Tab-separated table of C-alpha atoms and ligand atoms in Angstrom:
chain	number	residue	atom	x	y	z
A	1	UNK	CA	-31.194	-67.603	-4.563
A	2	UNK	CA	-32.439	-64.644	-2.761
A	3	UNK	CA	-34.777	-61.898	-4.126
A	4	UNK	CA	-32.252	-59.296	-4.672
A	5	UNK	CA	-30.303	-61.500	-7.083
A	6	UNK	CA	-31.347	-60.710	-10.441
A	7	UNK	CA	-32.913	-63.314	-12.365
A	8	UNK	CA	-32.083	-62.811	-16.547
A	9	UNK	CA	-34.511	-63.533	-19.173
A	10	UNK	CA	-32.501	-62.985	-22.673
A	11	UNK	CA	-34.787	-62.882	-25.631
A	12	UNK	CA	-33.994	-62.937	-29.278
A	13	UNK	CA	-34.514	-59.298	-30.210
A	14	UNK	CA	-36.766	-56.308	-28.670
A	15	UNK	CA	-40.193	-57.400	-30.558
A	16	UNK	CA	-40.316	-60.950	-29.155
A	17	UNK	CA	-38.768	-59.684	-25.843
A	18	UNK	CA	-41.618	-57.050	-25.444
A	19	UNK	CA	-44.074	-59.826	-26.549
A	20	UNK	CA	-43.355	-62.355	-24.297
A	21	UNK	CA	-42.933	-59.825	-21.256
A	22	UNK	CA	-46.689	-58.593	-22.470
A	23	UNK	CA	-47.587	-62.217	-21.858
A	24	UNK	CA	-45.849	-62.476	-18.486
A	25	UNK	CA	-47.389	-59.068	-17.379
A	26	UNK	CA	-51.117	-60.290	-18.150
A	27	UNK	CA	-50.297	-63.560	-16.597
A	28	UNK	CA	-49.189	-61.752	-13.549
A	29	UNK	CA	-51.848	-59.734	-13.311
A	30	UNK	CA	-54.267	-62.263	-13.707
A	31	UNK	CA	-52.743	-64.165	-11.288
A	32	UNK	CA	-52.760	-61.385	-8.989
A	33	UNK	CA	-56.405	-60.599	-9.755
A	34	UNK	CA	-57.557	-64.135	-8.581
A	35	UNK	CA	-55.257	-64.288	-5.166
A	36	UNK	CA	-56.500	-60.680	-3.749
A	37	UNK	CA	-58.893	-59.899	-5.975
A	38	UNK	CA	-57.027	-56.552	-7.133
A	39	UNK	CA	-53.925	-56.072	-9.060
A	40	UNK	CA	-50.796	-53.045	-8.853
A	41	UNK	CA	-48.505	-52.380	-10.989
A	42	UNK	CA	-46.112	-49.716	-11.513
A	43	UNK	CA	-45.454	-48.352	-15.424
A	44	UNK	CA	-42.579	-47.116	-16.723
A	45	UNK	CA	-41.663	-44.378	-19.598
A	46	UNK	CA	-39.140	-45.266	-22.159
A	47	UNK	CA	-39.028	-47.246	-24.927
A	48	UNK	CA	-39.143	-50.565	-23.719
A	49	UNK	CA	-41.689	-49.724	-21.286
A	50	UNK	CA	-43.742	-48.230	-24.608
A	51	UNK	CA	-43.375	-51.214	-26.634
A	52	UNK	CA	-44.241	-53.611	-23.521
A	53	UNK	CA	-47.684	-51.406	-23.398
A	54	UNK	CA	-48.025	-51.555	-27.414
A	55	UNK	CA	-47.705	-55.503	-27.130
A	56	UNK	CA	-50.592	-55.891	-24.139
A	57	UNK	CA	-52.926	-53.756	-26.377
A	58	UNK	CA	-51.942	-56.112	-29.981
A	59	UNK	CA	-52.601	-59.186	-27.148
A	60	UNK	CA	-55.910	-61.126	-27.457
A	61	UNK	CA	-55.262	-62.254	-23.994
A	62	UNK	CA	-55.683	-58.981	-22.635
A	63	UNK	CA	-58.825	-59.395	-22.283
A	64	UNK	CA	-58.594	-61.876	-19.441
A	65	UNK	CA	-57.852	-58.581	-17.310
A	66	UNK	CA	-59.956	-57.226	-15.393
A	67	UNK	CA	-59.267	-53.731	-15.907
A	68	UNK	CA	-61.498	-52.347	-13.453
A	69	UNK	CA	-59.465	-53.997	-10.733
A	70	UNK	CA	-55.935	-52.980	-11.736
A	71	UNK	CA	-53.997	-49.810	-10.187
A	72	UNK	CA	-51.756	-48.379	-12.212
A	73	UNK	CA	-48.982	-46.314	-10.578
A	74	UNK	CA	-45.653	-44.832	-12.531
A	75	UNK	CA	-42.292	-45.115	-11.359
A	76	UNK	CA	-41.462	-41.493	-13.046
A	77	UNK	CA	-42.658	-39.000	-14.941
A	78	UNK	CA	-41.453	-35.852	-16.974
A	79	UNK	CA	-42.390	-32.587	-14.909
A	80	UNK	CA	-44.350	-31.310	-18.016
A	81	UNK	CA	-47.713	-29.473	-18.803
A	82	UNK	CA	-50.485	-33.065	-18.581
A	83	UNK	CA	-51.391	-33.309	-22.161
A	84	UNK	CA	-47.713	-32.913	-23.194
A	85	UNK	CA	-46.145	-35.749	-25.688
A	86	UNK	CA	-43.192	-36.302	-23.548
A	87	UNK	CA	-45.183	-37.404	-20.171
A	88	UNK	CA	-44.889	-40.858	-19.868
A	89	UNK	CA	-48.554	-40.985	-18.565
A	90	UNK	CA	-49.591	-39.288	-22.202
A	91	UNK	CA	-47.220	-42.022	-23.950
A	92	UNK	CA	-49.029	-45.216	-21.824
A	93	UNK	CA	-53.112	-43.612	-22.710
A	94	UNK	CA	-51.589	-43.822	-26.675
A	95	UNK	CA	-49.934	-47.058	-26.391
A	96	UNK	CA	-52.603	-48.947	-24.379
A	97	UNK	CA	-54.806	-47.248	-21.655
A	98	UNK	CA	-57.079	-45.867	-24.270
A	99	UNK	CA	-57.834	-48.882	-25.450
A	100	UNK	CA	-58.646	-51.092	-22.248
A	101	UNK	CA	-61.666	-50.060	-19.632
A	102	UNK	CA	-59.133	-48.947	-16.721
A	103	UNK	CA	-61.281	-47.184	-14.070
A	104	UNK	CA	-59.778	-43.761	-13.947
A	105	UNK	CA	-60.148	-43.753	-10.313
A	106	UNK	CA	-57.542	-46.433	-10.301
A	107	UNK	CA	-55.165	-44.940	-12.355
A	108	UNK	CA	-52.400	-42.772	-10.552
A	109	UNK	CA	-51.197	-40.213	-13.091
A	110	UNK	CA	-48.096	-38.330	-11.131
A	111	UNK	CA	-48.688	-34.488	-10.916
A	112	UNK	CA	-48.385	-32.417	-13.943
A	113	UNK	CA	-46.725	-29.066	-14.014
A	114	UNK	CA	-49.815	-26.998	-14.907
A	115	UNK	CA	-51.046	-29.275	-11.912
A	116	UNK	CA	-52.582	-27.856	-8.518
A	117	UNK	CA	-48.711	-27.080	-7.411
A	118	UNK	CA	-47.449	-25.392	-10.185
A	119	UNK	CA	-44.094	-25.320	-11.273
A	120	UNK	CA	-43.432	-26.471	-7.475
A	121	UNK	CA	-41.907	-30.088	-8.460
A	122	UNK	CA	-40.539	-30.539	-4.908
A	123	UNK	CA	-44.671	-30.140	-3.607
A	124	UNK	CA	-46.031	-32.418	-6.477
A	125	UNK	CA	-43.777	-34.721	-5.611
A	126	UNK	CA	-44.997	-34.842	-2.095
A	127	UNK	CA	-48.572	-35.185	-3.000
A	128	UNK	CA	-48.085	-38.137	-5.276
A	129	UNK	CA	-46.308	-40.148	-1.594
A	130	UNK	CA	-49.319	-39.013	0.265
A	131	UNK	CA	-51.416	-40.349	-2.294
A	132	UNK	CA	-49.784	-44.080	-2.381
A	133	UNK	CA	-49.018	-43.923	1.686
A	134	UNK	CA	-53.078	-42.777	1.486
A	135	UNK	CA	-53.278	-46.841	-0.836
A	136	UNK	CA	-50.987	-48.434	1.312
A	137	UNK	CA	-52.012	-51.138	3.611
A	138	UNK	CA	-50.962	-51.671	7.599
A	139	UNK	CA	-48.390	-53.750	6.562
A	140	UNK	CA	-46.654	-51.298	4.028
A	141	UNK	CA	-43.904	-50.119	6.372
A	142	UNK	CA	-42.359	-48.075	3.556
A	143	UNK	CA	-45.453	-45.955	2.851
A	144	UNK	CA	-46.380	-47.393	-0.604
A	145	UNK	CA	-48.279	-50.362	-1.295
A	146	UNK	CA	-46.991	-53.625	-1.850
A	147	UNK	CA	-47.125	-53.223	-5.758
A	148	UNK	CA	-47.351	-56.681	-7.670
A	149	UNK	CA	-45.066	-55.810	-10.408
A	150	UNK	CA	-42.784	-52.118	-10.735
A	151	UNK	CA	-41.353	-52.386	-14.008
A	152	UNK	CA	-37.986	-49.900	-14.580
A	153	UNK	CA	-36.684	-49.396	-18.284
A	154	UNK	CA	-33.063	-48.949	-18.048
A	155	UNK	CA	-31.910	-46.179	-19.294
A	156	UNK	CA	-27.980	-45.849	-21.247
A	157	UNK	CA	-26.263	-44.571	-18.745
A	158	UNK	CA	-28.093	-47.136	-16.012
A	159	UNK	CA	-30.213	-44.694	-14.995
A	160	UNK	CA	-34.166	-46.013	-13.671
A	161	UNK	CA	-37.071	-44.173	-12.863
A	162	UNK	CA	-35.321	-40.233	-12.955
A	163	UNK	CA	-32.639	-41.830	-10.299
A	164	UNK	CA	-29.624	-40.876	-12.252
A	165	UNK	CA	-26.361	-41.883	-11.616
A	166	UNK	CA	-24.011	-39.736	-8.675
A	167	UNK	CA	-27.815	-37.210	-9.048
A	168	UNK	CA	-29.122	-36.408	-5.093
A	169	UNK	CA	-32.433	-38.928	-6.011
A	170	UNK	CA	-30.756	-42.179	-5.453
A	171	UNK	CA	-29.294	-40.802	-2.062
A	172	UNK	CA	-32.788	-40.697	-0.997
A	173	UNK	CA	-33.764	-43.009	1.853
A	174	UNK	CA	-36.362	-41.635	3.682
A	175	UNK	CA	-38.988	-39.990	0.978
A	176	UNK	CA	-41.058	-42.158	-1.363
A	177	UNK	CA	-41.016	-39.611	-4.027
A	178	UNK	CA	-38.663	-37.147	-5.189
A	179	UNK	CA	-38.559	-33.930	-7.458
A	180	UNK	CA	-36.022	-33.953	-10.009
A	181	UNK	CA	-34.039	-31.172	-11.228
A	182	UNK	CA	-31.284	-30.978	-13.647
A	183	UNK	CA	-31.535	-34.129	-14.639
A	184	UNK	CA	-29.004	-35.116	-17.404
A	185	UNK	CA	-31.721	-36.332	-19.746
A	186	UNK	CA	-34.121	-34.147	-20.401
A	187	UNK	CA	-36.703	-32.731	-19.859
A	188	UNK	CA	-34.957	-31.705	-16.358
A	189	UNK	CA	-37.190	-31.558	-14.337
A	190	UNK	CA	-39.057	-34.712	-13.144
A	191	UNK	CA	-40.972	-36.910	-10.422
A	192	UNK	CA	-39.135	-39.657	-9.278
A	193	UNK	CA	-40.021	-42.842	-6.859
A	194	UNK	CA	-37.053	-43.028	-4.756
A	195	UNK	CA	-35.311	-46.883	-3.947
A	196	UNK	CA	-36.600	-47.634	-0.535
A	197	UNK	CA	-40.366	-47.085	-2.429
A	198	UNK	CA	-38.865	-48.978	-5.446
A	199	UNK	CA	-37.421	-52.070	-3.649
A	200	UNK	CA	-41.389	-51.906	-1.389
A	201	UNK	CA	-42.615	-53.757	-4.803
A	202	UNK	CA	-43.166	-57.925	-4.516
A	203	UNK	CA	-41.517	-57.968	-7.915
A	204	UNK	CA	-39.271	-55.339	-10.013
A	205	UNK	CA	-38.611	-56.025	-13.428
A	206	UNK	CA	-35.900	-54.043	-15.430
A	207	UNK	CA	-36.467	-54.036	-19.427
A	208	UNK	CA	-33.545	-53.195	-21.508
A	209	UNK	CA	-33.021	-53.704	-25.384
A	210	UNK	CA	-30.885	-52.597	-27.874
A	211	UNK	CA	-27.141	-52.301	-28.556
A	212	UNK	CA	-27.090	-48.721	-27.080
A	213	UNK	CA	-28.000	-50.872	-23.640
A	214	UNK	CA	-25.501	-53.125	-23.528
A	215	UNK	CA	-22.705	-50.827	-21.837
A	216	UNK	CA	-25.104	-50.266	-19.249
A	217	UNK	CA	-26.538	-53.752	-18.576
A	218	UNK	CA	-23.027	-55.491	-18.390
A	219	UNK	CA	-21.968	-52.375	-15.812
A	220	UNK	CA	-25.129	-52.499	-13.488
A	221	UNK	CA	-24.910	-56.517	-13.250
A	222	UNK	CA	-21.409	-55.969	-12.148
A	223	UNK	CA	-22.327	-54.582	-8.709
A	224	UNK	CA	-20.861	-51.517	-9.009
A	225	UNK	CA	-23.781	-50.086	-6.385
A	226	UNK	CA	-26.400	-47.925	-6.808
A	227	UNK	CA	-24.404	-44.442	-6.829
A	228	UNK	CA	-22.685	-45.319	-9.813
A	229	UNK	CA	-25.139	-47.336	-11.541
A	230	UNK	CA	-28.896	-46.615	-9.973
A	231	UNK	CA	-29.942	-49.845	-11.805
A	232	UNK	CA	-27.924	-52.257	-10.003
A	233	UNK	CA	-29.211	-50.750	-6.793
A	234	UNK	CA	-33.271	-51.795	-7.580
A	235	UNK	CA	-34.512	-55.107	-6.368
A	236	UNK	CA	-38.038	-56.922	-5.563
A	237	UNK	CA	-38.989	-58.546	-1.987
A	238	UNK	CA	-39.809	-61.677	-3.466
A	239	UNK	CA	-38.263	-61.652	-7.220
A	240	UNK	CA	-35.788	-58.825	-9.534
A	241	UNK	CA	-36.201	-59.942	-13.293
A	242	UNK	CA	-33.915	-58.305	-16.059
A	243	UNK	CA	-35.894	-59.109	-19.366
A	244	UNK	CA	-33.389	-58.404	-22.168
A	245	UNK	CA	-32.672	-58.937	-25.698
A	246	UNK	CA	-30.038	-60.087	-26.915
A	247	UNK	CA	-27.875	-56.779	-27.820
A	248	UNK	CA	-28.647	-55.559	-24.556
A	249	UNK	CA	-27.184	-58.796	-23.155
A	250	UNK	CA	-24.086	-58.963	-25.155
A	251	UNK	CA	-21.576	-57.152	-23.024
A	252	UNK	CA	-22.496	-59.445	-19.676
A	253	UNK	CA	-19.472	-60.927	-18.541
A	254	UNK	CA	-20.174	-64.894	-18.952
A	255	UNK	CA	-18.903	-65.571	-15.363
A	256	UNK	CA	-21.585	-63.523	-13.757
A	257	UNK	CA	-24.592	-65.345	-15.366
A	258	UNK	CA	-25.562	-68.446	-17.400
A	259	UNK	CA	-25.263	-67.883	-21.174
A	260	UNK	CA	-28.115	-66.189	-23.033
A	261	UNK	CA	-31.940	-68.242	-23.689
A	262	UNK	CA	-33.944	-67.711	-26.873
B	301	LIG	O1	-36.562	-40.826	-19.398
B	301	LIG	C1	-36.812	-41.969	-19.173
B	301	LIG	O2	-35.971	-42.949	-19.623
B	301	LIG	C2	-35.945	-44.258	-19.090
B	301	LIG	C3	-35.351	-45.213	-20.127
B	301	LIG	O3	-35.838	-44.907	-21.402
B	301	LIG	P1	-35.337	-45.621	-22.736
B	301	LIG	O4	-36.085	-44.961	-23.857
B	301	LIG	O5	-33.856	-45.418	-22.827
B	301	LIG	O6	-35.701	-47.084	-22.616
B	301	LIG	C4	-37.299	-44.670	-18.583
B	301	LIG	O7	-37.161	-45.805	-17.820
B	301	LIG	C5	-37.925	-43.571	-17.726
B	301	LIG	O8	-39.178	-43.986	-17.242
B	301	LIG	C6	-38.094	-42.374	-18.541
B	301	LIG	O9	-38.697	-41.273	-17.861
């Protein structure tokens, strides 16, 4: 099985699935931690990505983290004023950053629009690729570091990160990092890590529960490419994980994949 085939990981409903994907994160992390003696990993908005966040905070085990050694990057963001409810950054320092001793230097809000470039969302968007090509190692060909784990909540119309379906974002192949206008969810305007930065990541995890996923999860596992349905077009270099519950999982046609785990 190569990387770019997704692996599926169908829990019970979306409390246990963000539990146990809490409990995979940490491990990962941990794991990470001890190999290179730093972890990365890319947050996502939504409401899987939320709960996911809510579940590492409620975890005993998060304190086998070293928190001072963790980079924390974000695979979108909402081009809104920085201590706005709707920023995903805002959403992750309720849900869990608060609460654990990150190192601030470590932790890689994207741009804000009451940020150094304004309402400019095509500038901010550069600044935040010259800050991870500024983290990224020799090796990084892309121009973004090798992150240990992106995670991507998948959104009901398959969209990840702000790469929206047929949108001029996931036509991007050269950039790391896009602005985002007119986006069909709003707010409209956004940040956006573009595919080639997405599929730089050793692992990419997609999180989708919920009935009002299902549609979505059946299409993007379908192959219909990543115009169509940007989630079908993300993988990881060395693993793609689709952690789902089991509503989100119901509409998979059996053929494609083995039937649903507890
Ligand atoms: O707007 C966004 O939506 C998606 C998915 O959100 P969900 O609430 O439908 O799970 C999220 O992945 C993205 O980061 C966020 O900006």
């Amino acid at each position: 099985m190569t990387a770019a085939v997704p692996q599926l990981v169908v829990h019970r409903d979306k409390e246990l699935m963000a539990q146990a994907a809490a409990a995979r994160l940490i491990t990962k992390i941990v794991d990470a931690q001890s190999a290179r003696g730093t972890a990365s990993v890319v947050l996502t908005g939504g409401r899987n990505g939320n709960a996911l966040l809510a579940a590492i905070a409620a975890s005993p085990a998060r304190d086998a983290v070293d928190w001072s050694r963790l980079d924390l990057w974000w695979g979108d963001e909402r081009f809104v004023p920085s201590d706005d409810p709707e920023r995903n950054a805002v959403q992750a320092r309720d849900e869990l950053l608060d609460a654990v001793p990150v190192n601030p230097a470590r932790v890689h809000e994207m741009p804000a629009s009451d940020g150094v470039d304004g309402s400019d969302v095509e500038a901010a968007a550069a600044r935040y690729a010259e800050e991870l090509a500024k983290a990224a190692g020799p090796g990084d060909r892309t121009g973004v570091p090798a992150f240990d784990v992106l995670l991507l909540g998948v959104g009901p119309d398959t969209h990840v990160a702000s790469l929206f379906p047929e949108h001029p974002g996931v036509r991007e192949t050269e950039r790391t990092v896009v602005g985002v206008r007119g986006a069909p969810k709003p707010p409209p305007t956004r940040i956006s890590l573009t595919l080639p930065a997405i599929r730089a990541a050793r692992e990419v995890w997609l999180l989708a529960a919920g009935e009002d996923k299902a549609d979505a999860v059946a299409l993007a596992l379908s192959g219909p490419g990543e115009l169509l349905a940007p989630a079908s077009g993300v993988y990881g270099r060395s693993r793609t994980l689709w952690l789902l519950d089991r509503p989100a999982a119901a509409k998979i046609p059996p053929q494609l994949y083995p039937p649903a785990s507890a």
